[in-house]
Amino acid sequence: MCRSVDQRRGFSVSFANIAMPAESAVPMHVAMIMDGNRRWAKERGESSVEGHRAGYETMKKVGDWCLARGVKVLTVYAFSTENWKRSETEVGFLMSLLEHALDKELNYFIDRKVRLRVLGRREGFSKKILELIDKAQDATKDFEEMTFAICLNYGGRAELVDAVREIAREGIAPNAIDEGTISKRLYWPDMPDPDLIIRTSGEERLSGFLLWGSAYSELYWIKKFWPALEESDIDAAFAEYASRQRRYGA
């Protein structure tokens, strides 16, 4: 059952109907920080626009690779709250690429029976993009092969701030607040926590990605830039994940 979008604070969905199997060699929820588009392009003497274009194609391939391996939730960090600070040209291209993806490639999700969800704040996007987001989410809401969650205008701190604001609006007494009170007011209230978080480009930090849900996530760093990612890199990450013993603080 999909929870309605709270227009005041951002894209928010329910994932209560996702059936998560027991611990498995395949991570059921994979989250990816798609880093290195601009550096990949610079190495080739190309513009950042070309890097983002190549990164977009890689994102689609990664979606197929994860789907083929039985991943149930794939979350990608596509555009952060800080990315608005980039050049007008770069932001403009990213918005046009987003509009194209939502408008022209909806069948990518429909053909694969993949549910699309968008997490983040709604402000800053054009009316056209917001309409396309709502249309795509509605068109794919009943699909269960995999959920593809895209973080747009997302920041881990922003998500927590928005949750606290909602708690304050509701007038909940301080002594009545627990972890559940907060988690139910995040952009992804019923979504399973990520089992594995992968970041490309050699950087080894989360950059505010899924701060609440990543408490016990396994982290895996890939030196390659995002557009250079290959299917074998996904297999290597999953093999490393399968070799680890997850203790959840015990």
Short mmCIF file of N, CA and C in Angstrom, two decimals, residues 37-114:
data_model
loop_
_atom_site.label_atom_id
_atom_site.label_comp_id
_atom_site.label_asym_id
_atom_site.label_seq_id
_atom_site.Cartn_x
_atom_site.Cartn_y
_atom_site.Cartn_z
N ASN A 37 31.15 11.12 -12.01
CA ASN A 37 30.79 11.46 -13.39
C ASN A 37 31.69 12.55 -13.97
N ARG A 38 31.89 13.61 -13.20
CA ARG A 38 32.65 14.75 -13.71
C ARG A 38 34.13 14.42 -13.87
N ARG A 39 34.68 13.67 -12.93
CA ARG A 39 36.09 13.29 -13.04
C ARG A 39 36.32 12.31 -14.19
N TRP A 40 35.37 11.43 -14.41
CA TRP A 40 35.43 10.52 -15.55
C TRP A 40 35.49 11.31 -16.85
N ALA A 41 34.64 12.32 -16.95
CA ALA A 41 34.61 13.15 -18.16
C ALA A 41 35.90 13.96 -18.31
N LYS A 42 36.39 14.50 -17.22
CA LYS A 42 37.61 15.31 -17.26
C LYS A 42 38.79 14.50 -17.76
N GLU A 43 38.90 13.26 -17.33
CA GLU A 43 39.99 12.39 -17.78
C GLU A 43 39.96 12.21 -19.29
N ARG A 44 38.80 12.34 -19.88
CA ARG A 44 38.64 12.15 -21.32
C ARG A 44 38.57 13.46 -22.09
N GLY A 45 38.78 14.55 -21.38
CA GLY A 45 38.73 15.85 -22.04
C GLY A 45 37.33 16.25 -22.46
N GLU A 46 36.33 15.72 -21.77
CA GLU A 46 34.94 16.00 -22.12
C GLU A 46 34.30 16.87 -21.04
N SER A 47 33.13 17.40 -21.33
CA SER A 47 32.43 18.26 -20.38
C SER A 47 31.75 17.42 -19.30
N SER A 48 31.40 18.08 -18.20
CA SER A 48 30.69 17.39 -17.12
C SER A 48 29.35 16.87 -17.61
N VAL A 49 28.76 17.57 -18.58
CA VAL A 49 27.49 17.13 -19.14
C VAL A 49 27.61 15.72 -19.72
N GLU A 50 28.71 15.47 -20.44
CA GLU A 50 28.92 14.14 -21.02
C GLU A 50 29.12 13.10 -19.93
N GLY A 51 29.76 13.50 -18.84
CA GLY A 51 29.93 12.59 -17.71
C GLY A 51 28.60 12.19 -17.11
N HIS A 52 27.71 13.15 -16.95
CA HIS A 52 26.39 12.85 -16.39
C HIS A 52 25.56 12.00 -17.36
N ARG A 53 25.74 12.26 -18.65
CA ARG A 53 25.01 11.46 -19.63
C ARG A 53 25.45 9.99 -19.56
N ALA A 54 26.77 9.79 -19.46
CA ALA A 54 27.29 8.43 -19.35
C ALA A 54 26.87 7.79 -18.03
N GLY A 55 26.85 8.60 -16.96
CA GLY A 55 26.43 8.10 -15.66
C GLY A 55 24.99 7.64 -15.65
N TYR A 56 24.16 8.34 -16.40
CA TYR A 56 22.75 7.97 -16.50
C TYR A 56 22.60 6.60 -17.15
N GLU A 57 23.37 6.36 -18.20
CA GLU A 57 23.31 5.05 -18.86
C GLU A 57 23.79 3.95 -17.93
N THR A 58 24.82 4.25 -17.14
CA THR A 58 25.30 3.26 -16.17
C THR A 58 24.24 2.96 -15.13
N MET A 59 23.50 3.97 -14.70
CA MET A 59 22.45 3.76 -13.71
C MET A 59 21.42 2.75 -14.22
N LYS A 60 21.05 2.86 -15.48
CA LYS A 60 20.08 1.92 -16.03
C LYS A 60 20.65 0.49 -16.07
N LYS A 61 21.92 0.38 -16.44
CA LYS A 61 22.55 -0.94 -16.48
C LYS A 61 22.62 -1.55 -15.09
N VAL A 62 22.97 -0.74 -14.11
CA VAL A 62 23.05 -1.24 -12.73
C VAL A 62 21.68 -1.72 -12.26
N GLY A 63 20.63 -1.01 -12.66
CA GLY A 63 19.29 -1.45 -12.33
C GLY A 63 19.01 -2.85 -12.85
N ASP A 64 19.41 -3.11 -14.09
CA ASP A 64 19.21 -4.43 -14.68
C ASP A 64 20.06 -5.49 -13.98
N TRP A 65 21.31 -5.14 -13.67
CA TRP A 65 22.19 -6.10 -12.99
C TRP A 65 21.63 -6.49 -11.63
N CYS A 66 21.15 -5.51 -10.89
CA CYS A 66 20.59 -5.80 -9.57
C CYS A 66 19.30 -6.60 -9.67
N LEU A 67 18.47 -6.25 -10.62
CA LEU A 67 17.21 -6.97 -10.82
C LEU A 67 17.49 -8.44 -11.15
N ALA A 68 18.47 -8.69 -12.00
CA ALA A 68 18.80 -10.05 -12.41
C ALA A 68 19.32 -10.89 -11.25
N ARG A 69 19.89 -10.25 -10.25
CA ARG A 69 20.48 -10.96 -9.12
C ARG A 69 19.53 -11.09 -7.94
N GLY A 70 18.32 -10.59 -8.08
CA GLY A 70 17.33 -10.78 -7.03
C GLY A 70 17.28 -9.70 -5.98
N VAL A 71 17.94 -8.57 -6.23
CA VAL A 71 17.84 -7.44 -5.30
C VAL A 71 16.40 -6.94 -5.30
N LYS A 72 15.86 -6.66 -4.12
CA LYS A 72 14.47 -6.21 -4.03
C LYS A 72 14.32 -4.70 -3.98
N VAL A 73 15.33 -4.01 -3.46
CA VAL A 73 15.30 -2.55 -3.40
C VAL A 73 16.65 -2.01 -3.83
N LEU A 74 16.66 -1.11 -4.79
CA LEU A 74 17.87 -0.41 -5.21
C LEU A 74 17.62 1.08 -5.03
N THR A 75 18.45 1.71 -4.21
CA THR A 75 18.33 3.14 -3.96
C THR A 75 19.58 3.84 -4.47
N VAL A 76 19.41 4.89 -5.26
CA VAL A 76 20.56 5.61 -5.80
C VAL A 76 20.51 7.08 -5.38
N TYR A 77 21.68 7.62 -5.11
CA TYR A 77 21.81 9.02 -4.71
C TYR A 77 22.07 9.82 -5.97
N ALA A 78 21.02 10.42 -6.51
CA ALA A 78 21.12 11.07 -7.81
C ALA A 78 21.38 12.57 -7.73
N PHE A 79 20.79 13.25 -6.73
CA PHE A 79 20.92 14.71 -6.65
C PHE A 79 20.71 15.13 -5.21
N SER A 80 21.75 15.70 -4.61
CA SER A 80 21.67 16.06 -3.19
C SER A 80 21.17 17.49 -3.01
N THR A 81 20.85 17.83 -1.78
CA THR A 81 20.43 19.20 -1.47
C THR A 81 21.55 20.19 -1.75
N GLU A 82 22.81 19.72 -1.72
CA GLU A 82 23.95 20.60 -1.98
C GLU A 82 24.24 20.77 -3.47
N ASN A 83 23.70 19.87 -4.29
CA ASN A 83 24.02 19.93 -5.72
C ASN A 83 23.44 21.14 -6.43
N TRP A 84 22.49 21.83 -5.81
CA TRP A 84 21.96 23.06 -6.40
C TRP A 84 23.04 24.13 -6.51
N LYS A 85 24.13 23.98 -5.75
CA LYS A 85 25.20 24.98 -5.75
C LYS A 85 26.10 24.88 -6.98
N ARG A 86 25.94 23.84 -7.76
CA ARG A 86 26.76 23.68 -8.96
C ARG A 86 26.37 24.71 -10.01
N SER A 87 27.13 24.77 -11.08
CA SER A 87 26.90 25.80 -12.10
C SER A 87 25.49 25.70 -12.68
N GLU A 88 25.00 26.83 -13.13
CA GLU A 88 23.66 26.88 -13.72
C GLU A 88 23.55 25.94 -14.91
N THR A 89 24.62 25.86 -15.69
CA THR A 89 24.62 24.99 -16.86
C THR A 89 24.49 23.53 -16.46
N GLU A 90 25.27 23.13 -15.46
CA GLU A 90 25.25 21.74 -15.02
C GLU A 90 23.91 21.37 -14.40
N VAL A 91 23.40 22.22 -13.52
CA VAL A 91 22.11 21.94 -12.89
C VAL A 91 21.01 21.89 -13.94
N GLY A 92 21.07 22.81 -14.90
CA GLY A 92 20.08 22.83 -15.96
C GLY A 92 20.07 21.55 -16.76
N PHE A 93 21.28 21.04 -17.06
CA PHE A 93 21.35 19.78 -17.81
C PHE A 93 20.79 18.63 -16.98
N LEU A 94 21.13 18.59 -15.70
CA LEU A 94 20.64 17.51 -14.84
C LEU A 94 19.12 17.53 -14.75
N MET A 95 18.53 18.72 -14.71
CA MET A 95 17.07 18.81 -14.68
C MET A 95 16.46 18.34 -16.00
N SER A 96 17.11 18.69 -17.11
CA SER A 96 16.60 18.24 -18.41
C SER A 96 16.75 16.73 -18.56
N LEU A 97 17.84 16.18 -18.02
CA LEU A 97 18.04 14.74 -18.07
C LEU A 97 17.00 14.02 -17.21
N LEU A 98 16.69 14.60 -16.06
CA LEU A 98 15.67 14.03 -15.19
C LEU A 98 14.31 14.05 -15.87
N GLU A 99 13.99 15.17 -16.49
CA GLU A 99 12.70 15.28 -17.18
C GLU A 99 12.61 14.26 -18.31
N HIS A 100 13.70 14.11 -19.06
CA HIS A 100 13.73 13.12 -20.14
C HIS A 100 13.50 11.71 -19.60
N ALA A 101 14.21 11.38 -18.52
CA ALA A 101 14.11 10.04 -17.95
C ALA A 101 12.69 9.72 -17.50
N LEU A 102 12.06 10.68 -16.84
CA LEU A 102 10.71 10.47 -16.32
C LEU A 102 9.67 10.41 -17.43
N ASP A 103 9.90 11.18 -18.49
CA ASP A 103 8.92 11.30 -19.55
C ASP A 103 9.08 10.22 -20.62
N LYS A 104 10.31 9.98 -21.03
CA LYS A 104 10.55 9.10 -22.17
C LYS A 104 10.90 7.66 -21.79
N GLU A 105 11.30 7.44 -20.56
CA GLU A 105 11.78 6.11 -20.21
C GLU A 105 10.94 5.44 -19.12
N LEU A 106 9.71 5.84 -19.00
CA LEU A 106 8.83 5.20 -18.03
C LEU A 106 8.66 3.72 -18.34
N ASN A 107 8.70 3.39 -19.64
CA ASN A 107 8.55 1.99 -20.03
C ASN A 107 9.69 1.12 -19.54
N TYR A 108 10.84 1.74 -19.23
CA TYR A 108 11.96 0.98 -18.64
C TYR A 108 11.48 0.27 -17.37
N PHE A 109 10.70 0.98 -16.57
CA PHE A 109 10.19 0.43 -15.32
C PHE A 109 8.98 -0.47 -15.56
N ILE A 110 8.10 -0.05 -16.45
CA ILE A 110 6.89 -0.82 -16.72
C ILE A 110 7.23 -2.18 -17.31
N ASP A 111 8.14 -2.21 -18.30
CA ASP A 111 8.51 -3.47 -18.94
C ASP A 111 9.13 -4.45 -17.96
N ARG A 112 9.82 -3.94 -16.96
CA ARG A 112 10.51 -4.79 -15.99
C ARG A 112 9.69 -5.03 -14.73
N LYS A 113 8.50 -4.45 -14.67
CA LYS A 113 7.64 -4.55 -13.48
C LYS A 113 8.37 -4.04 -12.23
N VAL A 114 9.06 -2.92 -12.39
CA VAL A 114 9.82 -2.31 -11.31
C VAL A 114 9.10 -1.07 -10.82
#
